[in-house]
Tab-separated table of N, CA and C in Angstrom:
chain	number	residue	atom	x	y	z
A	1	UNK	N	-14.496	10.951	-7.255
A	1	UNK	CA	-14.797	11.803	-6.122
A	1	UNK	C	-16.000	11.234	-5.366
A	2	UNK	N	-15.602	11.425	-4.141
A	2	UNK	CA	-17.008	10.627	-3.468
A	2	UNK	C	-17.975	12.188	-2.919
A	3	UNK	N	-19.062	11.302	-3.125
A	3	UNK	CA	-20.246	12.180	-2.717
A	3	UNK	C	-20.666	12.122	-1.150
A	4	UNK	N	-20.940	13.791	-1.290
A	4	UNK	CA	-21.747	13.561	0.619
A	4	UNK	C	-22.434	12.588	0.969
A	5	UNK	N	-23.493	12.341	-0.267
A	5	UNK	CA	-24.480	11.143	0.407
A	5	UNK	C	-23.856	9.406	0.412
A	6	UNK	N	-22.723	9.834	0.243
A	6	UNK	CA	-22.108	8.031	0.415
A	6	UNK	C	-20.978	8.049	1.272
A	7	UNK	N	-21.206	7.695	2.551
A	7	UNK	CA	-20.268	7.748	3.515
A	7	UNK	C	-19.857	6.253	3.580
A	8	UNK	N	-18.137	6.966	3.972
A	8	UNK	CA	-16.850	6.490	3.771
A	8	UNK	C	-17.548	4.754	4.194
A	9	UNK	N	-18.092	4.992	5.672
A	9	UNK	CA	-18.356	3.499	6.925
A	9	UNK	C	-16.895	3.556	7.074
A	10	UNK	N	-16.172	4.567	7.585
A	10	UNK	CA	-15.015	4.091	7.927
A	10	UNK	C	-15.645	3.798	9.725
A	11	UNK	N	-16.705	4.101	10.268
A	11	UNK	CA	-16.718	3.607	11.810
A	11	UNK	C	-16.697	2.182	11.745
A	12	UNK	N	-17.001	1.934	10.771
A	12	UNK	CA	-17.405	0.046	10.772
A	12	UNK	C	-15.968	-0.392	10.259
A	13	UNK	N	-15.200	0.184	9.840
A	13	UNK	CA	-13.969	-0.548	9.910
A	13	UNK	C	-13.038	-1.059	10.455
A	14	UNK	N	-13.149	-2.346	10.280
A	14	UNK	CA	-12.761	-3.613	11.723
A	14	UNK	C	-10.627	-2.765	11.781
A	15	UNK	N	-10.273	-2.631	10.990
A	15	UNK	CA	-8.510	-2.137	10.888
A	15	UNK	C	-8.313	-0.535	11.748
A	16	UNK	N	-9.570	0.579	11.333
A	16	UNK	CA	-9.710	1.262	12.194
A	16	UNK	C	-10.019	1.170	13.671
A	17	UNK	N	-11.053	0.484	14.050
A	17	UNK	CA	-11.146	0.063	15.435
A	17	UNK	C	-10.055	-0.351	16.375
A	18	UNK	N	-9.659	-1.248	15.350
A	18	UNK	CA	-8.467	-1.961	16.042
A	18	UNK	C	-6.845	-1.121	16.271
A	19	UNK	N	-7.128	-0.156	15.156
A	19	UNK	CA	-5.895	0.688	15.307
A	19	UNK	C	-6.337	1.607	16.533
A	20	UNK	N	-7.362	2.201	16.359
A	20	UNK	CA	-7.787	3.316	17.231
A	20	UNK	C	-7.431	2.366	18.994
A	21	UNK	N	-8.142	1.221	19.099
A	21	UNK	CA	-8.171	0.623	19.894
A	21	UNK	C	-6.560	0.591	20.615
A	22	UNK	N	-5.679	-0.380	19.770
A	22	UNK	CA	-4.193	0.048	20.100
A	22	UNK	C	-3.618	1.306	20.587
A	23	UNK	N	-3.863	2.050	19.668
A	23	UNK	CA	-3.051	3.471	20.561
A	23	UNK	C	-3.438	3.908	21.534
A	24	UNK	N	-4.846	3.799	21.787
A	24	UNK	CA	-5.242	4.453	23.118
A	24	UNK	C	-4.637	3.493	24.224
A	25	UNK	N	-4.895	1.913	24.289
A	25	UNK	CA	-4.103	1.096	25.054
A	25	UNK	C	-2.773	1.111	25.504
A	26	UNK	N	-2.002	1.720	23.922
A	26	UNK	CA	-0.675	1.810	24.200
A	26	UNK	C	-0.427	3.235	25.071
A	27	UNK	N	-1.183	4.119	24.545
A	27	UNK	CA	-0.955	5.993	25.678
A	27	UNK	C	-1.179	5.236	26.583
A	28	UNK	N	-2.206	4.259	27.072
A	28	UNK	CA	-2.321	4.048	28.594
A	28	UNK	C	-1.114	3.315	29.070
A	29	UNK	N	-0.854	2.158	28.903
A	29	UNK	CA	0.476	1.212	29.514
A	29	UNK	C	2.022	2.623	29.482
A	30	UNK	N	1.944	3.150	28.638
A	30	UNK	CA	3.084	3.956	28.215
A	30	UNK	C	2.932	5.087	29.418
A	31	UNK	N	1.769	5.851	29.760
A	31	UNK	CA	1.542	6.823	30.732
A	31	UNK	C	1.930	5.579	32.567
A	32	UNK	N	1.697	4.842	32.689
A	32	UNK	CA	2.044	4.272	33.797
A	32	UNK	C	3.244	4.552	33.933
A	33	UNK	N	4.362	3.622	32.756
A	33	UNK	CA	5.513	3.416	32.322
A	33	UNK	C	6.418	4.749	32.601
A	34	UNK	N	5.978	5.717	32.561
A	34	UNK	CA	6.938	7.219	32.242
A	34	UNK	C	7.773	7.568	33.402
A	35	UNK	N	7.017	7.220	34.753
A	35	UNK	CA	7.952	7.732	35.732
A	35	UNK	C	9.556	6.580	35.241
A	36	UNK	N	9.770	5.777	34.728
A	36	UNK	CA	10.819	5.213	34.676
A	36	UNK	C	11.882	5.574	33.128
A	37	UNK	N	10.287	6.100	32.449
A	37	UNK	CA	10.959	6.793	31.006
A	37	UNK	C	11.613	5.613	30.045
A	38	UNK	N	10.303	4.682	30.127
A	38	UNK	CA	10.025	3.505	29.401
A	38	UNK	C	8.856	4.033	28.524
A	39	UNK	N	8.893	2.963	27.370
A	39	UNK	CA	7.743	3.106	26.631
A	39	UNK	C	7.556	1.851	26.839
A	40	UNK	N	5.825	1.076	26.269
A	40	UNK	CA	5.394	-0.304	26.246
A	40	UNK	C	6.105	-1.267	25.666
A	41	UNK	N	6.541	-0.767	24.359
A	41	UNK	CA	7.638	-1.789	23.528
A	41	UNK	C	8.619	-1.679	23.714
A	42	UNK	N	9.775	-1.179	24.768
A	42	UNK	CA	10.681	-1.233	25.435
A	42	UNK	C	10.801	-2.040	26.275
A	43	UNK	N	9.722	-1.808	27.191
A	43	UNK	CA	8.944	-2.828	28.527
A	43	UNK	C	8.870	-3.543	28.086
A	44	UNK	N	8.392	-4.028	27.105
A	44	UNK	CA	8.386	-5.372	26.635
A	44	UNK	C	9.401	-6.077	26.101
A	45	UNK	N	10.177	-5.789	25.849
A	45	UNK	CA	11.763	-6.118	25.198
A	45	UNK	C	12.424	-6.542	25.875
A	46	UNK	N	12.375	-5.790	27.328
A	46	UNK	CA	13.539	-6.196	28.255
A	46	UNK	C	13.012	-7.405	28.775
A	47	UNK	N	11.309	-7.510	29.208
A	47	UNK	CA	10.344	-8.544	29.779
A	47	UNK	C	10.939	-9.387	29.081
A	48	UNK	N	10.516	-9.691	27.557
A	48	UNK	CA	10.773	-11.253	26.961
A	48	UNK	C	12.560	-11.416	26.970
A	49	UNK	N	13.977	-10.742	27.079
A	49	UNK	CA	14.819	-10.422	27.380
A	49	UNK	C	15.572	-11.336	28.841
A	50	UNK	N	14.288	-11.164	29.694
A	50	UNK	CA	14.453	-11.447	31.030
A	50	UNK	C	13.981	-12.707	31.032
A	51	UNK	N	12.860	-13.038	30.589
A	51	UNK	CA	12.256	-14.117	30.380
A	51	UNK	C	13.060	-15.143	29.825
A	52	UNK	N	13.618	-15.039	28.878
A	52	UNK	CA	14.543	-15.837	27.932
A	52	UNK	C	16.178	-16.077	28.191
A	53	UNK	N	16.563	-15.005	29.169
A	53	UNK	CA	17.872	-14.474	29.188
A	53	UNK	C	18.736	-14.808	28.065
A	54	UNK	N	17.865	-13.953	27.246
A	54	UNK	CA	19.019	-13.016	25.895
A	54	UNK	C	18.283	-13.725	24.718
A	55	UNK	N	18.487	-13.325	23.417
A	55	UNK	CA	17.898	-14.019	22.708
A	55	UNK	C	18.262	-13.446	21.489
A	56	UNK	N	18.293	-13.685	19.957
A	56	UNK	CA	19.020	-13.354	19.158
A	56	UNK	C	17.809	-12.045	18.290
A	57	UNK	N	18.194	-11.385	17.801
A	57	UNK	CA	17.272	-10.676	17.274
A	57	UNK	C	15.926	-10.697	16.671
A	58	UNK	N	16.124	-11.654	15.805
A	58	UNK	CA	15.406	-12.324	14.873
A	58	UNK	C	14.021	-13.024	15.712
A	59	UNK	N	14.348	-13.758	16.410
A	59	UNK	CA	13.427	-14.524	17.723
A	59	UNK	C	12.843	-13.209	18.371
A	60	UNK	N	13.942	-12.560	18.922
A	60	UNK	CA	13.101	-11.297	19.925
A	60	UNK	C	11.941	-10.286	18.879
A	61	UNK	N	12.265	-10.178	18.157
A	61	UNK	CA	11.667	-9.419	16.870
A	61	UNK	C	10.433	-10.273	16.478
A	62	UNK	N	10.203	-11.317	16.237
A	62	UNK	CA	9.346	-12.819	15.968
A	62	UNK	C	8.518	-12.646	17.587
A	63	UNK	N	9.297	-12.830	18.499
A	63	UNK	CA	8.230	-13.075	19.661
A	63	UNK	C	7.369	-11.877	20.194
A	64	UNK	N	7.785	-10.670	19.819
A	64	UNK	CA	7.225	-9.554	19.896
A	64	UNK	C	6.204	-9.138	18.750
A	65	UNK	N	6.318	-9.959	17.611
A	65	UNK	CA	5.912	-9.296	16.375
A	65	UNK	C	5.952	-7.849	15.964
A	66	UNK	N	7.715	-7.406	15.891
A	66	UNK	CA	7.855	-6.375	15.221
A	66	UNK	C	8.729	-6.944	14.295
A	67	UNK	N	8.296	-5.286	13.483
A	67	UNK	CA	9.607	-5.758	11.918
A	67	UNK	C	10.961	-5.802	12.357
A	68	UNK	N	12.115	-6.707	12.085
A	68	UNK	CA	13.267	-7.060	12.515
A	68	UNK	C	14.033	-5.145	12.566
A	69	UNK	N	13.750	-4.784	11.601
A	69	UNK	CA	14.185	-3.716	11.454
A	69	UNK	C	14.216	-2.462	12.402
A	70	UNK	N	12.536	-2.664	12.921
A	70	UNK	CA	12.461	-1.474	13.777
A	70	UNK	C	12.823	-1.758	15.377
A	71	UNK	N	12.990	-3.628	15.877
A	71	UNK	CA	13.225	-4.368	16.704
A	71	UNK	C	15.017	-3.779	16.769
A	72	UNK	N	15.746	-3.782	15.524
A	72	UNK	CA	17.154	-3.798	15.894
A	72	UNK	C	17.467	-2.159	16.230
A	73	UNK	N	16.244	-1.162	15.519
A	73	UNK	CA	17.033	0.000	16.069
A	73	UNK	C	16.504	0.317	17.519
A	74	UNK	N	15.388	-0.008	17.833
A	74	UNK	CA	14.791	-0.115	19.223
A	74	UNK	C	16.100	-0.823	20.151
A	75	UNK	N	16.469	-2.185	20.052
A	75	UNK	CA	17.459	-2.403	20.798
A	75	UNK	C	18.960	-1.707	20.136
A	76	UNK	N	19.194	-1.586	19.229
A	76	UNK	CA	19.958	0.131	19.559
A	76	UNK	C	20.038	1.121	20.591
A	77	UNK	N	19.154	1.582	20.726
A	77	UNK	CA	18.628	2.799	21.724
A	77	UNK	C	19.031	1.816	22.842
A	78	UNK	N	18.827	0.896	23.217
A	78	UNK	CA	18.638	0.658	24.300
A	78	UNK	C	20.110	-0.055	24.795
A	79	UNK	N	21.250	-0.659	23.866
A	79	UNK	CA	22.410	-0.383	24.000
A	79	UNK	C	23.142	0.648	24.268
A	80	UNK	N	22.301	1.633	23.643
A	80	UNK	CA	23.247	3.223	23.675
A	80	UNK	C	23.092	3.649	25.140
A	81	UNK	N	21.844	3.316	25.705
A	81	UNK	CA	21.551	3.819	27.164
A	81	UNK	C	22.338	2.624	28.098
A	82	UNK	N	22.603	1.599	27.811
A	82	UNK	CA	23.360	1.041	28.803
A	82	UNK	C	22.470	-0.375	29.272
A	83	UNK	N	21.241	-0.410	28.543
A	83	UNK	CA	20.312	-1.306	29.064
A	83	UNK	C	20.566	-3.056	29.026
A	84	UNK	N	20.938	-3.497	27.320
A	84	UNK	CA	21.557	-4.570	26.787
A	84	UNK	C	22.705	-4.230	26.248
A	85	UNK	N	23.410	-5.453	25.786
A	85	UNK	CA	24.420	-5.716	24.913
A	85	UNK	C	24.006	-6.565	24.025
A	86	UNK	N	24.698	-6.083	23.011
A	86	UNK	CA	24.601	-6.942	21.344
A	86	UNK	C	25.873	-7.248	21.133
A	87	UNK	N	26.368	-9.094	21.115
A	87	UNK	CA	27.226	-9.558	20.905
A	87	UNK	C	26.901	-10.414	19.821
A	88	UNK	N	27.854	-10.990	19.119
A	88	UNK	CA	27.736	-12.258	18.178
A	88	UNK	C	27.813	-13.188	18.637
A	89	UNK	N	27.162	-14.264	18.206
A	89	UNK	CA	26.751	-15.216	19.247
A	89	UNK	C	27.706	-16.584	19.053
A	90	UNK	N	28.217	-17.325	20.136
A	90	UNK	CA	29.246	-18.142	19.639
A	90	UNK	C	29.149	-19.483	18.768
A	91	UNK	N	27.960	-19.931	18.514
A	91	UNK	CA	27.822	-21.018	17.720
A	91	UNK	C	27.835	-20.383	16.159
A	92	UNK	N	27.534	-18.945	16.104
A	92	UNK	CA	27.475	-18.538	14.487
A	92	UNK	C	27.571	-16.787	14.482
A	93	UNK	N	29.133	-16.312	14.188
A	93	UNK	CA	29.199	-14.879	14.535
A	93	UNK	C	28.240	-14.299	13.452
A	94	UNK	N	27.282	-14.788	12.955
A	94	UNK	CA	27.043	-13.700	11.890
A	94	UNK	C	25.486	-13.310	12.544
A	95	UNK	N	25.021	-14.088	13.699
A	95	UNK	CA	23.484	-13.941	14.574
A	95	UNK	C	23.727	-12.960	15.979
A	96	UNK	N	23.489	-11.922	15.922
A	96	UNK	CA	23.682	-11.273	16.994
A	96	UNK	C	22.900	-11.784	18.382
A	97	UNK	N	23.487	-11.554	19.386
A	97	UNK	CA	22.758	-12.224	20.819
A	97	UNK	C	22.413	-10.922	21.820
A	98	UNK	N	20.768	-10.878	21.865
A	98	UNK	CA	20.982	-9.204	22.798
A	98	UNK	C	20.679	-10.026	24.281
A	99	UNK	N	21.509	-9.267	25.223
A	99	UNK	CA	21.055	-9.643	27.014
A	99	UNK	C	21.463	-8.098	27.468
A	100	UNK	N	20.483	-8.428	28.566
A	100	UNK	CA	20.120	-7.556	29.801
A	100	UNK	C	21.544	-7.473	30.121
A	101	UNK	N	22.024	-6.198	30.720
A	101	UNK	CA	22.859	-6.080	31.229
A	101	UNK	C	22.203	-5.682	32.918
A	102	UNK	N	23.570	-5.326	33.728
A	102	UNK	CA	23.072	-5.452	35.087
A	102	UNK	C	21.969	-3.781	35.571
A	103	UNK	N	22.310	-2.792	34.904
A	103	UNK	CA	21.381	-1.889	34.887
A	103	UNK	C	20.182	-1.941	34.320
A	104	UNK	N	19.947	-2.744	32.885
A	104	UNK	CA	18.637	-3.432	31.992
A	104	UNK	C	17.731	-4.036	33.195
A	105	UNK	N	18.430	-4.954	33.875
A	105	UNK	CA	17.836	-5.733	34.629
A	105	UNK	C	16.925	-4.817	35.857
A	106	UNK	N	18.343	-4.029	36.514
A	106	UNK	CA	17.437	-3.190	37.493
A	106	UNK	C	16.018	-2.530	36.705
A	107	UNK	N	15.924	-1.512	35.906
A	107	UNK	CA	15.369	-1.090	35.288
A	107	UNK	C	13.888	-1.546	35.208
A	108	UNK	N	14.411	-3.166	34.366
A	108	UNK	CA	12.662	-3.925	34.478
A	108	UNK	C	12.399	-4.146	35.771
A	109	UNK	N	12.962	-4.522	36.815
A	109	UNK	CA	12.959	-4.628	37.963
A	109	UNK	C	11.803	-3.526	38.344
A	110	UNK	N	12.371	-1.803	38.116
A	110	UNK	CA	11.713	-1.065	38.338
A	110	UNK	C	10.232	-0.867	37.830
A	111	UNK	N	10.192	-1.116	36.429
A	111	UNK	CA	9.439	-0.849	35.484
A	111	UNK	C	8.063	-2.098	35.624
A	112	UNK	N	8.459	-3.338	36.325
A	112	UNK	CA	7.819	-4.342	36.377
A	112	UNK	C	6.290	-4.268	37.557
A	113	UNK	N	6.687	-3.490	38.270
A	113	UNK	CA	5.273	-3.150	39.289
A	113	UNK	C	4.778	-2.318	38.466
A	114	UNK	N	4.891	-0.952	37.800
A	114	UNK	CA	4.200	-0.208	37.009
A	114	UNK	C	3.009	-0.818	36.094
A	115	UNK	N	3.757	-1.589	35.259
A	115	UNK	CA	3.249	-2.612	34.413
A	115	UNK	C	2.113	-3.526	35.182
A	116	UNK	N	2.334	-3.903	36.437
A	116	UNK	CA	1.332	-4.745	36.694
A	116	UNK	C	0.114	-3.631	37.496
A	117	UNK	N	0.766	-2.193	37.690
A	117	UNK	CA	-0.561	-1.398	38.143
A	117	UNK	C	-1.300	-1.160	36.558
A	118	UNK	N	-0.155	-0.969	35.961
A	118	UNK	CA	-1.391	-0.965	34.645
A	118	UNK	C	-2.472	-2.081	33.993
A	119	UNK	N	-1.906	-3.740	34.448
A	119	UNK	CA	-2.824	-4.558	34.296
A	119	UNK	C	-3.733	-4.209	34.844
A	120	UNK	N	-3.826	-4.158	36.303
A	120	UNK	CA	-4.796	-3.929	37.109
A	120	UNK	C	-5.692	-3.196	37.120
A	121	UNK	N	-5.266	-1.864	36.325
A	121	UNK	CA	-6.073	-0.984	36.449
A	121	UNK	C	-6.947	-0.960	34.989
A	122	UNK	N	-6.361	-1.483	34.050
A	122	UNK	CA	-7.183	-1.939	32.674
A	122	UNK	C	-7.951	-2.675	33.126
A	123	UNK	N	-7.874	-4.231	33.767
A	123	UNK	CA	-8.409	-4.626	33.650
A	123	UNK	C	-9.798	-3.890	34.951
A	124	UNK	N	-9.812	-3.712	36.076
A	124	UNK	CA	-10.619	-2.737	36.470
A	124	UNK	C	-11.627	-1.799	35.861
A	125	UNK	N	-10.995	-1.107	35.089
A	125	UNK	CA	-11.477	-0.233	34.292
A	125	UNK	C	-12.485	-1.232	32.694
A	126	UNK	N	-11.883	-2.393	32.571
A	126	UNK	CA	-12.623	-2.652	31.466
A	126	UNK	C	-13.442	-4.304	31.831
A	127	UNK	N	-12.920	-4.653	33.447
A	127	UNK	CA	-13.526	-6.039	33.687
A	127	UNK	C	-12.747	-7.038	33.582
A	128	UNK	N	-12.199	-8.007	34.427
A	128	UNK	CA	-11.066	-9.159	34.330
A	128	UNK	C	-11.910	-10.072	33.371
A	129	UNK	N	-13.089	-10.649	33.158
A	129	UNK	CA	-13.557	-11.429	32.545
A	129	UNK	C	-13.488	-10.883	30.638
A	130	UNK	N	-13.803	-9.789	30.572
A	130	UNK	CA	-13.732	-8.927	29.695
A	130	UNK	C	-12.480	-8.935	28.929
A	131	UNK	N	-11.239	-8.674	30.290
A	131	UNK	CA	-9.991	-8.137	29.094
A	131	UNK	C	-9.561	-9.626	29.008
A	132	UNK	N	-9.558	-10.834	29.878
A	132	UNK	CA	-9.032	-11.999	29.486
A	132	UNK	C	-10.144	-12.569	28.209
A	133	UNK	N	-11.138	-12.293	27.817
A	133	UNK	CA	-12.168	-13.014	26.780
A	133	UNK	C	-11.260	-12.033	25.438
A	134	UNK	N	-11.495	-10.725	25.429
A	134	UNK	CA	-10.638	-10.160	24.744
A	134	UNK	C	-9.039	-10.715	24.140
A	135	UNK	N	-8.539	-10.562	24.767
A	135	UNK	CA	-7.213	-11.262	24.872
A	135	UNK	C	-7.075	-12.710	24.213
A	136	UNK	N	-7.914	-13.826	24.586
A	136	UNK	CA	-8.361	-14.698	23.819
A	136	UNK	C	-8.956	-14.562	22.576
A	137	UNK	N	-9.888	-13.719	22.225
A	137	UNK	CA	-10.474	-13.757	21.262
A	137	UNK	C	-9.864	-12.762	20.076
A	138	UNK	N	-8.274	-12.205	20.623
A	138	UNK	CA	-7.397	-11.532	19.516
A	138	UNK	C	-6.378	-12.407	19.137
A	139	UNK	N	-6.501	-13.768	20.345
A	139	UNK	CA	-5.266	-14.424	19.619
A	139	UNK	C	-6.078	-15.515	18.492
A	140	UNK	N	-7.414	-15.470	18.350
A	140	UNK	CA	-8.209	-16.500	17.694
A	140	UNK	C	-8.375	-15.732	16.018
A	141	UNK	N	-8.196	-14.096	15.868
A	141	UNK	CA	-8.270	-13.490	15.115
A	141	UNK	C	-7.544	-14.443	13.889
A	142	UNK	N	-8.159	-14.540	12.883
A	142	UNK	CA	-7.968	-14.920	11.773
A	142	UNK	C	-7.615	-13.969	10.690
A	143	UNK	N	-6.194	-13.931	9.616
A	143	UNK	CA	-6.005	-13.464	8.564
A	143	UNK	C	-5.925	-13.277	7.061
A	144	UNK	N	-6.611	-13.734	6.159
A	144	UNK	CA	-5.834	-14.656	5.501
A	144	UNK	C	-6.121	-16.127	5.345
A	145	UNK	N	-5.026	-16.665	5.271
A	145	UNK	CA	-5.296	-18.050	5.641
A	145	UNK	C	-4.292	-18.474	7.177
A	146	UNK	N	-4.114	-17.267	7.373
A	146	UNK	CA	-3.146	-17.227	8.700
A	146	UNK	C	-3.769	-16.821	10.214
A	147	UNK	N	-3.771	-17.456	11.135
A	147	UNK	CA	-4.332	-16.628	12.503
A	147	UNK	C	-3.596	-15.783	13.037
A	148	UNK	N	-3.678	-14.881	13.254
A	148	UNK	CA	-2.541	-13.652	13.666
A	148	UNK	C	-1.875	-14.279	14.623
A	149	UNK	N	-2.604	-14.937	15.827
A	149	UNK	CA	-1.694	-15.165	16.873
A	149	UNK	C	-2.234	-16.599	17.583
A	150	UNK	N	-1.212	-16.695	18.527
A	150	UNK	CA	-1.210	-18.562	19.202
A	150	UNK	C	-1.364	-18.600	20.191
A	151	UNK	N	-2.511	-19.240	21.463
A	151	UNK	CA	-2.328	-19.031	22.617
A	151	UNK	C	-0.861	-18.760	23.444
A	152	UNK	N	-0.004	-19.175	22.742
A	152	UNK	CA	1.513	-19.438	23.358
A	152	UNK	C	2.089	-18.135	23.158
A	153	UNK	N	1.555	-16.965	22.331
A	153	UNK	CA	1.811	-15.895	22.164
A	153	UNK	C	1.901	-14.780	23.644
């Protein structure tokens, strides 16, 4: 049992910060996002989607860094609405291939100025020199013996 006089230091905890930090970032990009009734990791799905035109799960899941798992029911949802298609892909039916379909496309289309009022206005709100040093200095974050992330990220 811990005692009153020995506190947790959960403020100094670099995993708390960083979580706390995330969600509030994400309510913000996500509150831009709503008039289209997108969330951030949606927006972002279709973005690298568009970017790539189409890409197999596994990769889209990898370039996003989510778990494959929660990546395939996310693009679920987003088959069910009409956004992509999930086909098998012809060099190997057993790798599924997701693409934009022609409403997906409109969609980011729509969703794509939102997104850049929300750059704008983060970075505004927190300093262009600021959120790009930031931004750099999360892809330099070290784990392990692993760096979380790659400028190419």
């Amino acid at each position: 049992m811990l005692s009153e006089s020995q506190p947790l230091g959960i403020d100094q905890c670099n995993c708390s910060a960083m979580r706390r930090a995330s969600r509030q970032i994400t309510r913000f990009y996500d509150g831009h996002l709503e008039p289209v009734r997108l969330r951030i990791t949606q927006f972002l799905t279709l973005a690298a989607l568009d970017e790539a035109d189409g890409a197999a799960v596994n990769a889209l899941a990898e370039r996003l860094d989510i778990e494959r798992t929660a990546m395939g029911k996310m693009v679920g949802f987003l088959e069910r609405d009409g956004f992509v298609t999930i086909k098998p892909s012809p060099a190997d039916g057993r790798v599924r291939i997701i693409e934009l379909t022609d409403e997906g496309r409109r969609l980011h289309e729509r969703a794509a100025p939102l997104w850049q009022d929300a750059q704008r206005e983060f970075e505004r709100l927190n300093g262009i020199t600021n959120v790009a040093t930031l931004r750099r200095s999360l892809t330099e974050i070290v784990v392990g013996d692993l760096p979380v992330g790659s400028p190419g990220d």
